[in-house]
């Protein structure tokens, strides 16, 4: 089992173009992958709201980011900060919505 940093902004651990990085290497050795900072610890959200305040007002960036991270088929678990029952419900709703998963290989042209 490996706990590792991976999200939309931090992809060096799993290069989607060449299937290189420590995540593919760990999976090749039959290790499970546990993600931390799956939703960028608010870095991406803050950047987008700063640069595009009007456009981002009604965008659910957190759901997009979590879904992006767990759309990677090499990922087994995404750790989330669960401060309340609402956080648990939200996380479960996003993770249970498998129909919303992204085809990352198609997105990256692979």
Coordinates of C-alpha atoms in Angstrom, one line a residue:
X1 CA 0.0 0.0 0.0
X2 CA 1.3 3.4 -0.9
X3 CA -0.1 6.8 0.3
X4 CA 0.8 9.4 -2.3
X5 CA 0.0 13.0 -3.4
X6 CA -1.9 13.0 -6.7
X7 CA -4.6 15.4 -8.1
X8 CA -5.3 17.6 -11.1
X9 CA -2.5 20.0 -10.2
X10 CA 0.0 17.4 -9.0
X11 CA 0.4 14.7 -11.6
X12 CA 4.1 13.9 -11.6
X13 CA 3.4 10.8 -9.6
X14 CA 1.3 9.4 -12.5
X15 CA 2.1 10.7 -16.0
X16 CA -1.1 10.0 -17.9
X17 CA 0.6 10.4 -21.2
X18 CA 3.3 7.8 -20.7
X19 CA 2.0 5.7 -17.8
X20 CA 5.1 6.6 -15.9
X21 CA 5.7 7.6 -12.3
X22 CA 5.6 6.0 -8.9
X23 CA 1.9 5.2 -9.1
X24 CA 2.2 3.0 -12.2
X25 CA 5.4 1.5 -10.7
X26 CA 3.6 0.7 -7.5
X27 CA 0.6 -0.8 -9.3
X28 CA 3.0 -3.0 -11.3
X29 CA 4.3 -4.4 -8.0
X30 CA 0.6 -5.1 -7.0
X31 CA 0.6 -2.3 -4.4
X32 CA -2.6 -0.4 -3.5
X33 CA -2.8 3.4 -4.0
X34 CA -4.2 5.7 -1.4
X35 CA -4.4 9.3 -2.4
X36 CA -4.0 12.4 -0.3
X37 CA -4.9 15.9 -1.2
X38 CA -7.3 14.6 -3.9
X39 CA -9.0 18.0 -4.1
X40 CA -5.7 20.0 -4.0
X41 CA -6.2 21.3 -0.4
X42 CA -8.1 24.2 -1.9
X43 CA -5.2 25.5 -4.0
X44 CA -7.0 24.9 -7.4
X45 CA -10.3 26.2 -6.0
X46 CA -8.6 29.4 -4.7
X47 CA -6.7 29.9 -8.0
X48 CA -9.9 29.5 -10.1
X49 CA -12.0 31.8 -7.9
X50 CA -9.2 34.4 -7.9
X51 CA -8.8 34.4 -11.7
X52 CA -12.4 33.8 -12.7
X53 CA -14.6 34.9 -9.8
X54 CA -17.8 35.3 -11.8
X55 CA -17.5 32.2 -13.9
X56 CA -16.7 30.0 -10.9
X57 CA -19.4 31.3 -8.7
X58 CA -21.7 28.3 -9.3
X59 CA -19.2 25.6 -10.3
X60 CA -18.8 22.6 -8.0
X61 CA -15.0 22.5 -8.3
X62 CA -14.6 20.1 -5.3
X63 CA -16.8 17.4 -6.9
X64 CA -14.9 17.8 -10.2
X65 CA -11.5 17.5 -8.5
X66 CA -12.4 14.4 -6.4
X67 CA -14.0 12.8 -9.4
X68 CA -10.9 13.5 -11.5
X69 CA -8.7 11.9 -8.9
X70 CA -10.8 8.8 -8.5
X71 CA -11.3 8.4 -12.2
X72 CA -7.7 7.1 -12.4
X73 CA -8.2 3.3 -12.5
X74 CA -4.9 2.8 -10.6
X75 CA -6.3 4.6 -7.5
X76 CA -7.9 2.5 -4.8
X77 CA -8.7 5.1 -2.1
X78 CA -8.9 8.9 -1.9
X79 CA -8.5 10.2 1.6
X80 CA -10.8 13.1 2.4
X81 CA -11.1 15.5 5.4
X82 CA -14.5 14.5 7.0
X83 CA -15.3 17.2 9.5
X84 CA -19.1 16.6 9.5
X85 CA -21.9 14.3 8.5
X86 CA -22.4 16.6 5.5
X87 CA -18.8 16.0 4.4
X88 CA -19.4 12.2 4.6
X89 CA -22.6 12.5 2.6
X90 CA -21.0 14.7 0.0
X91 CA -17.9 12.4 -0.4
X92 CA -20.1 9.3 -0.6
X93 CA -22.3 10.9 -3.3
X94 CA -19.3 11.9 -5.4
X95 CA -17.6 8.5 -5.0
X96 CA -20.7 6.5 -5.6
X97 CA -21.5 8.3 -8.9
X98 CA -19.4 6.0 -11.0
X99 CA -21.3 7.1 -14.2
X100 CA -19.6 10.5 -13.8
X101 CA -16.1 9.0 -13.9
X102 CA -13.8 10.5 -16.6
X103 CA -12.1 8.5 -19.3
X104 CA -8.7 10.0 -18.6
X105 CA -7.1 8.0 -21.4
X106 CA -9.5 9.5 -23.9
X107 CA -9.0 13.0 -22.4
X108 CA -5.3 12.7 -22.7
X109 CA -5.5 11.2 -26.2
X110 CA -4.2 7.8 -25.3

